[in-house]
CSV table of N, CA and C in Angstrom, one decimal:
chain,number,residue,atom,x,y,z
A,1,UNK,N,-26.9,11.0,-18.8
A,1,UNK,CA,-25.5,11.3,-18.7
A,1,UNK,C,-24.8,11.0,-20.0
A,2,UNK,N,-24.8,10.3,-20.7
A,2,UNK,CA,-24.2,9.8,-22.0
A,2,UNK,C,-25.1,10.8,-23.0
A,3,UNK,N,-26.2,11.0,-22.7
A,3,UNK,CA,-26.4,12.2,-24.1
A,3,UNK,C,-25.9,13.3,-24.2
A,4,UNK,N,-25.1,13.8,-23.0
A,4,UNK,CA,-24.8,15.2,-23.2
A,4,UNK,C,-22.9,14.8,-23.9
A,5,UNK,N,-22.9,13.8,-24.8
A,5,UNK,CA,-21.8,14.2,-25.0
A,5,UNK,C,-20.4,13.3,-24.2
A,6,UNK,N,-20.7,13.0,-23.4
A,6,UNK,CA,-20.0,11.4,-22.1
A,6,UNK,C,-19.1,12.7,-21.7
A,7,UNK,N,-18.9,14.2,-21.6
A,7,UNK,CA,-18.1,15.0,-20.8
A,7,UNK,C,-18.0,14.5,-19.0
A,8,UNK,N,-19.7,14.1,-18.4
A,8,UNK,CA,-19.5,14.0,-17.4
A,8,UNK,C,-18.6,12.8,-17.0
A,9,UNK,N,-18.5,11.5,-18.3
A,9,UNK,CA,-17.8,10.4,-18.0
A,9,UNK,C,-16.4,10.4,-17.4
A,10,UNK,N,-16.1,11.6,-18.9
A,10,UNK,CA,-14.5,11.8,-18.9
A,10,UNK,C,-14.4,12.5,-17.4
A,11,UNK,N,-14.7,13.5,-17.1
A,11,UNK,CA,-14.7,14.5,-15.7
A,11,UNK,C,-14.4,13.3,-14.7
A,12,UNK,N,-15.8,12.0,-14.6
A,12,UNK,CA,-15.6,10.9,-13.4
A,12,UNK,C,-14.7,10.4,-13.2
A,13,UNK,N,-13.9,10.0,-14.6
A,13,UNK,CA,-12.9,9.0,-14.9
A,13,UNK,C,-11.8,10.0,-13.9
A,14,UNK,N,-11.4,10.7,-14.4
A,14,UNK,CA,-10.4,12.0,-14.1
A,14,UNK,C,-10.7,12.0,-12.6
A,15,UNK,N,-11.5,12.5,-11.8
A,15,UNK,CA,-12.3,12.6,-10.8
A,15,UNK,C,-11.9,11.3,-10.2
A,16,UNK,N,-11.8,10.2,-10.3
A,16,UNK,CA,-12.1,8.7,-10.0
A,16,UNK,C,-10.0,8.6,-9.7
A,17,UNK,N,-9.5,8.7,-11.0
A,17,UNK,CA,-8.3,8.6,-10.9
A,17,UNK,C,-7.3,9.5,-9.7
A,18,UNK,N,-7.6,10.7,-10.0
A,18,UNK,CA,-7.2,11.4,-8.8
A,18,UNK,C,-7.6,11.1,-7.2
A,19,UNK,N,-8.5,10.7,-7.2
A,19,UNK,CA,-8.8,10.0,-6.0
A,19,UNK,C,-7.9,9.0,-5.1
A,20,UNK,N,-8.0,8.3,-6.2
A,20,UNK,CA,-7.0,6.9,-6.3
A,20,UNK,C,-5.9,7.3,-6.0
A,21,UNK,N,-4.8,8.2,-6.5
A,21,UNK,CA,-3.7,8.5,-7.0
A,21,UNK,C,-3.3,9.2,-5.3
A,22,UNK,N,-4.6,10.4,-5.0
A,22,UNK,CA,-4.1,10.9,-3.8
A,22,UNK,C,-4.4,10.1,-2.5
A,23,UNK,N,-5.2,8.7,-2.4
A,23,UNK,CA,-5.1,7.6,-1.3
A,23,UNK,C,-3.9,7.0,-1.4
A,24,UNK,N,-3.3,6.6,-2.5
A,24,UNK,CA,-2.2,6.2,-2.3
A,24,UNK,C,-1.2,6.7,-1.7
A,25,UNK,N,-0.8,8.2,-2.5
A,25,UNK,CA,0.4,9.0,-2.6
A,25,UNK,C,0.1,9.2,-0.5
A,26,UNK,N,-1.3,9.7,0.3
A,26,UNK,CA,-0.8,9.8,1.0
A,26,UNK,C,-0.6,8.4,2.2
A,27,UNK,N,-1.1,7.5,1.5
A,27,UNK,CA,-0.8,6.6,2.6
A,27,UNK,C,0.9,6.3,2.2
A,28,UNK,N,1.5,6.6,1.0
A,28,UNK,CA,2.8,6.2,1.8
A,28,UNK,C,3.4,7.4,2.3
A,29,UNK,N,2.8,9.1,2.1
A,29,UNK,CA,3.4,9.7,2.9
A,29,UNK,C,3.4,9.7,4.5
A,30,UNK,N,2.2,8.9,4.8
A,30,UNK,CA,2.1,8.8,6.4
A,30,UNK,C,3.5,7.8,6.8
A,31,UNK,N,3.5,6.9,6.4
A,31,UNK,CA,4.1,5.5,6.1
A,31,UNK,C,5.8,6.4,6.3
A,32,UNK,N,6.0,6.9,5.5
A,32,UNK,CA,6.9,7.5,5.4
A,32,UNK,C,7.4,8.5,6.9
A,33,UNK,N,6.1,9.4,6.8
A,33,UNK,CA,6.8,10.5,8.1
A,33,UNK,C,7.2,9.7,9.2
A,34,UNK,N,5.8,8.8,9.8
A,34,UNK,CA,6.3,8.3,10.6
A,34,UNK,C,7.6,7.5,11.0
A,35,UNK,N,8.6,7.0,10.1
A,35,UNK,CA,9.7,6.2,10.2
A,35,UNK,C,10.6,7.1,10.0
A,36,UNK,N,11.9,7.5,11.0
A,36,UNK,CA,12.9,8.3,10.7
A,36,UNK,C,13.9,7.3,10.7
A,37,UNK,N,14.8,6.9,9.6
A,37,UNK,CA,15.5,6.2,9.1
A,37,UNK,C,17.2,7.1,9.3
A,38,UNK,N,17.5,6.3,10.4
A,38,UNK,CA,18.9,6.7,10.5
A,38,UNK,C,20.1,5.7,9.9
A,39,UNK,N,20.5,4.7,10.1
A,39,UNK,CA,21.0,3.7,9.7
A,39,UNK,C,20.6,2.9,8.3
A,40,UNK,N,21.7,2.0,8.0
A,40,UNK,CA,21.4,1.2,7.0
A,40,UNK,C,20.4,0.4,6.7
A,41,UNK,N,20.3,-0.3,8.1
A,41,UNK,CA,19.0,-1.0,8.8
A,41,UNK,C,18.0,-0.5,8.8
A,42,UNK,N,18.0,0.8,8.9
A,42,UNK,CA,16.3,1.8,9.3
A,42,UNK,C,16.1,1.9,7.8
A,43,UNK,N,16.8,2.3,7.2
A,43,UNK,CA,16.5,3.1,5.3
A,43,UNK,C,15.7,1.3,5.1
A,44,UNK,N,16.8,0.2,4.6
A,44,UNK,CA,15.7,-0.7,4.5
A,44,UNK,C,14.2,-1.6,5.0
A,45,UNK,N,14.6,-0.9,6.3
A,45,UNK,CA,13.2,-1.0,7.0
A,45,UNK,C,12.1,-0.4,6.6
A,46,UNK,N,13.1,1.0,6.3
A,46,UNK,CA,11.6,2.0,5.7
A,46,UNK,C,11.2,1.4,4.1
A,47,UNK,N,12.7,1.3,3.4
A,47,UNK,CA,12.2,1.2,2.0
A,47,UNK,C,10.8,-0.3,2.2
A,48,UNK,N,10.9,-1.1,3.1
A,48,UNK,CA,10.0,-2.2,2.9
A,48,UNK,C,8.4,-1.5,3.6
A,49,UNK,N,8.7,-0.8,4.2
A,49,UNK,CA,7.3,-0.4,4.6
A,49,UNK,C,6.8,0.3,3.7
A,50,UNK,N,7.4,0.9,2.7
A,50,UNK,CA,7.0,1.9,1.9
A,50,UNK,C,6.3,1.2,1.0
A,51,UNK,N,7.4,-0.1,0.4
A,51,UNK,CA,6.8,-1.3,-0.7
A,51,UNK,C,5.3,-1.6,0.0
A,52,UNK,N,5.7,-2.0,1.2
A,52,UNK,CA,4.6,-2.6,1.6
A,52,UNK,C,2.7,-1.6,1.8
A,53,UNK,N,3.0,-0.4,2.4
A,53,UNK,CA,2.3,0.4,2.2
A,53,UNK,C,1.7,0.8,0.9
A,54,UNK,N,2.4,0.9,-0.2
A,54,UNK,CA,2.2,0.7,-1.9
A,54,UNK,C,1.4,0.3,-1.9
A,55,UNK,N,1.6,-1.3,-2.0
A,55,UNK,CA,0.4,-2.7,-2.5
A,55,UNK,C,-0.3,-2.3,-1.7
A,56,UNK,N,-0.3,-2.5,-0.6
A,56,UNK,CA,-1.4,-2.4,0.4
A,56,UNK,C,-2.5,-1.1,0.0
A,57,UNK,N,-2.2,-0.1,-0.6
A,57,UNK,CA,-3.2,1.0,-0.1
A,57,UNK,C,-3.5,0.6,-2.3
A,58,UNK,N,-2.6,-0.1,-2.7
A,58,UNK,CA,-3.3,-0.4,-4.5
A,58,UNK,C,-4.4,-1.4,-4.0
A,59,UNK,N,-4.2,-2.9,-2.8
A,59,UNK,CA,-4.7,-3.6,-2.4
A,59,UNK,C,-6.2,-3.4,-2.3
A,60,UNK,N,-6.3,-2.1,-0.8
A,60,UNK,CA,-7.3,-1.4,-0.8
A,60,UNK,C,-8.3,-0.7,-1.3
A,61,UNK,N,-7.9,0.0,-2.5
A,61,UNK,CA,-8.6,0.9,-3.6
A,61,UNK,C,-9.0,-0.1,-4.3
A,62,UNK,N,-8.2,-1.8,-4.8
A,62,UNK,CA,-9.2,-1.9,-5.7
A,62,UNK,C,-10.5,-2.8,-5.1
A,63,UNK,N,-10.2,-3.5,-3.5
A,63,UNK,CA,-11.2,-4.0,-3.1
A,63,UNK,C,-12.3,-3.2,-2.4
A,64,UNK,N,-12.0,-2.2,-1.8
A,64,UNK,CA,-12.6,-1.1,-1.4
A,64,UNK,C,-13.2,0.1,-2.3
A,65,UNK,N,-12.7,0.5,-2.7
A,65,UNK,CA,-12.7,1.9,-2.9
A,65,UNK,C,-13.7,1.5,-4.3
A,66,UNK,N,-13.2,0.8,-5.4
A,66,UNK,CA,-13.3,0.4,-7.2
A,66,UNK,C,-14.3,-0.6,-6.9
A,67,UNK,N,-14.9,-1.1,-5.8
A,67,UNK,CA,-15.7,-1.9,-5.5
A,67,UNK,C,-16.8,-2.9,-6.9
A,68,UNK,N,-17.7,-2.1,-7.2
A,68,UNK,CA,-18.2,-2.3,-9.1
A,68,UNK,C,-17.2,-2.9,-9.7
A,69,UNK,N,-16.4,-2.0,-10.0
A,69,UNK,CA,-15.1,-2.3,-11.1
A,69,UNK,C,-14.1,-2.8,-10.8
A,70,UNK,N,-13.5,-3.9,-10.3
A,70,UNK,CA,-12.5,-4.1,-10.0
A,70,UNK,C,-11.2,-4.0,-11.1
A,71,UNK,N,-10.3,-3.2,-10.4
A,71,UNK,CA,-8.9,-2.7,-11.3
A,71,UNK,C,-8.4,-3.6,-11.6
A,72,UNK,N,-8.1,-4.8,-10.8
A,72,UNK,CA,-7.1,-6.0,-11.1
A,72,UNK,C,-8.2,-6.9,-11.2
A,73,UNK,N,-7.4,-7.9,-12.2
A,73,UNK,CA,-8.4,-9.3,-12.2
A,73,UNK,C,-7.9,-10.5,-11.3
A,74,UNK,N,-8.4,-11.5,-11.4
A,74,UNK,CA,-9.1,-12.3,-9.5
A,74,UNK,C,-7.3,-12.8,-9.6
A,75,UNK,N,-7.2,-13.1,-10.7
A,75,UNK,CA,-5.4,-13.9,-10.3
A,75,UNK,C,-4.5,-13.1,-9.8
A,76,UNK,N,-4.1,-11.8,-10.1
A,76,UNK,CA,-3.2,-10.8,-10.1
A,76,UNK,C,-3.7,-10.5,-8.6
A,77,UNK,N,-5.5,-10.4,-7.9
A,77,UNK,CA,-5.4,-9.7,-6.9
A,77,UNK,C,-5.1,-10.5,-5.7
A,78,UNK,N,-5.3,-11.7,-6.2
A,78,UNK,CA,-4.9,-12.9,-5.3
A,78,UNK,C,-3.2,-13.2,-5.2
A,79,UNK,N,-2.8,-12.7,-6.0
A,79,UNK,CA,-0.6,-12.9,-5.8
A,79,UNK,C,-0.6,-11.8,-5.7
A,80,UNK,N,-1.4,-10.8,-5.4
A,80,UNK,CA,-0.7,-9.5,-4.6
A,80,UNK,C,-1.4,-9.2,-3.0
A,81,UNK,N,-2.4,-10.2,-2.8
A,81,UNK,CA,-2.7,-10.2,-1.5
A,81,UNK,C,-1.3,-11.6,-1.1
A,82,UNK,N,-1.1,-12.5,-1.4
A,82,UNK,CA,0.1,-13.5,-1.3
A,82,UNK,C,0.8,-12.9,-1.3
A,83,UNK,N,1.8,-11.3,-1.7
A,83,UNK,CA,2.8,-11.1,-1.8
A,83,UNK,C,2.6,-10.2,0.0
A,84,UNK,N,1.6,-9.6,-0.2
A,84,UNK,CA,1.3,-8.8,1.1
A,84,UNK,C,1.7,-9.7,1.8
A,85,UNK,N,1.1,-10.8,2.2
A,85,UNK,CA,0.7,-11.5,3.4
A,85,UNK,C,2.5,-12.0,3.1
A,86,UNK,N,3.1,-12.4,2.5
A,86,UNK,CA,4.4,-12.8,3.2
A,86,UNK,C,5.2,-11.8,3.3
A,87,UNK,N,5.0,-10.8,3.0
A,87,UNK,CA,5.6,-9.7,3.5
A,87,UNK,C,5.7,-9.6,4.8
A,88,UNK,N,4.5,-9.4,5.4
A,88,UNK,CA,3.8,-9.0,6.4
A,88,UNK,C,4.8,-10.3,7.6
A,89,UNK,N,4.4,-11.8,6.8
A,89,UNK,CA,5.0,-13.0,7.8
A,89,UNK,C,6.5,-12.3,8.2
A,90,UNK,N,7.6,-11.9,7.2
A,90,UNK,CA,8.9,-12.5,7.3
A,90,UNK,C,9.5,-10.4,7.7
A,91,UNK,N,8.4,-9.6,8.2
A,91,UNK,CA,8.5,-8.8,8.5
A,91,UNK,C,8.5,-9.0,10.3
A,92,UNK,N,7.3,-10.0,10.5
A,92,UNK,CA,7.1,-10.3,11.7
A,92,UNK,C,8.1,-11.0,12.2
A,93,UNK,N,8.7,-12.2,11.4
A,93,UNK,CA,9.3,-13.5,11.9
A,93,UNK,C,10.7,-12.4,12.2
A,94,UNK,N,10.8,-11.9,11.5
A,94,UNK,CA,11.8,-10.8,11.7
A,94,UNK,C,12.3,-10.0,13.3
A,95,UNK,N,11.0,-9.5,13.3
A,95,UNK,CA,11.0,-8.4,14.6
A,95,UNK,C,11.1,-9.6,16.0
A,96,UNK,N,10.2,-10.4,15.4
A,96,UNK,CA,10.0,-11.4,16.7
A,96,UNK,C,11.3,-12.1,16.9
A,97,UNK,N,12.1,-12.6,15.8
A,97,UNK,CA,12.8,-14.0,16.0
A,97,UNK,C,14.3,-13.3,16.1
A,98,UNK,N,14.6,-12.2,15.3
A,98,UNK,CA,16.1,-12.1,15.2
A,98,UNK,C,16.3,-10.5,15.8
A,99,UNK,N,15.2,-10.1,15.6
A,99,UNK,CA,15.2,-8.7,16.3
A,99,UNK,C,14.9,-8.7,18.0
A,100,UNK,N,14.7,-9.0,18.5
A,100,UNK,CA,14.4,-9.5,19.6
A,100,UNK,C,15.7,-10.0,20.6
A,101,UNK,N,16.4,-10.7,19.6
A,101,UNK,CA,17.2,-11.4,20.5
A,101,UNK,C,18.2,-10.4,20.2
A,102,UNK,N,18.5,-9.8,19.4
A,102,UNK,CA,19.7,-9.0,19.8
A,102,UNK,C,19.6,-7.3,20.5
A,103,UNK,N,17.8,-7.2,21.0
A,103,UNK,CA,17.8,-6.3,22.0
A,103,UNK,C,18.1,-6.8,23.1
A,104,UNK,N,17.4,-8.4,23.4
A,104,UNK,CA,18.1,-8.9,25.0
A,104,UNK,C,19.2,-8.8,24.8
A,105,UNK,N,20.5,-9.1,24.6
A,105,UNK,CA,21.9,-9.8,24.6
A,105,UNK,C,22.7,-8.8,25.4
């Protein structure tokens, strides 16, 4: 592969990146359809799912997908799995604790 020139490297790289680029782009377009944002409340509901969808699907590609190569190094992937996970808590604590009670009332 490297004798002919590393053409096929560059092609992979390219090849590799686009991959990447289109797991992302459509995990937040799913992310996206599915939430129709009417209110002020709904737009920042969505904008957090969107954030959240982001990391999550960069999360995924680099532990999944980049498996060999990891994109991020061990500190960065470790405070962006921490960032996920309290997302995820104060999303919940959310729905459960304050959202909740003002559907009973």
């Amino acid at each position: 592969m490297y004798e002919l020139g590393g053409i096929f490297s560059i092609i992979g790289v390219i090849l590799s990146v686009c991959f990447i680029v289109c797991f992302i782009v459509f995990f937040i377009w799913f992310v996206n359809f599915k939430i129709a944002a009417k209110t002020q409340q709904e737009w920042l509901t969505k904008f957090t799912a969107l954030l959240l969808s982001s990391l999550l699907g960069l999360f995924i590609v680099d532990k999944v997908i980049s498996y060999g190569t990891p994109l991020l190094t061990d500190t960065v992937s470790e405070g962006l799995f921490d960032l996920i996970k309290n997302i995820v808590l104060v999303i919940f604590g959310y729905q459960f604790n304050s959202g909740g009670k003002e559907k009973n009332e």
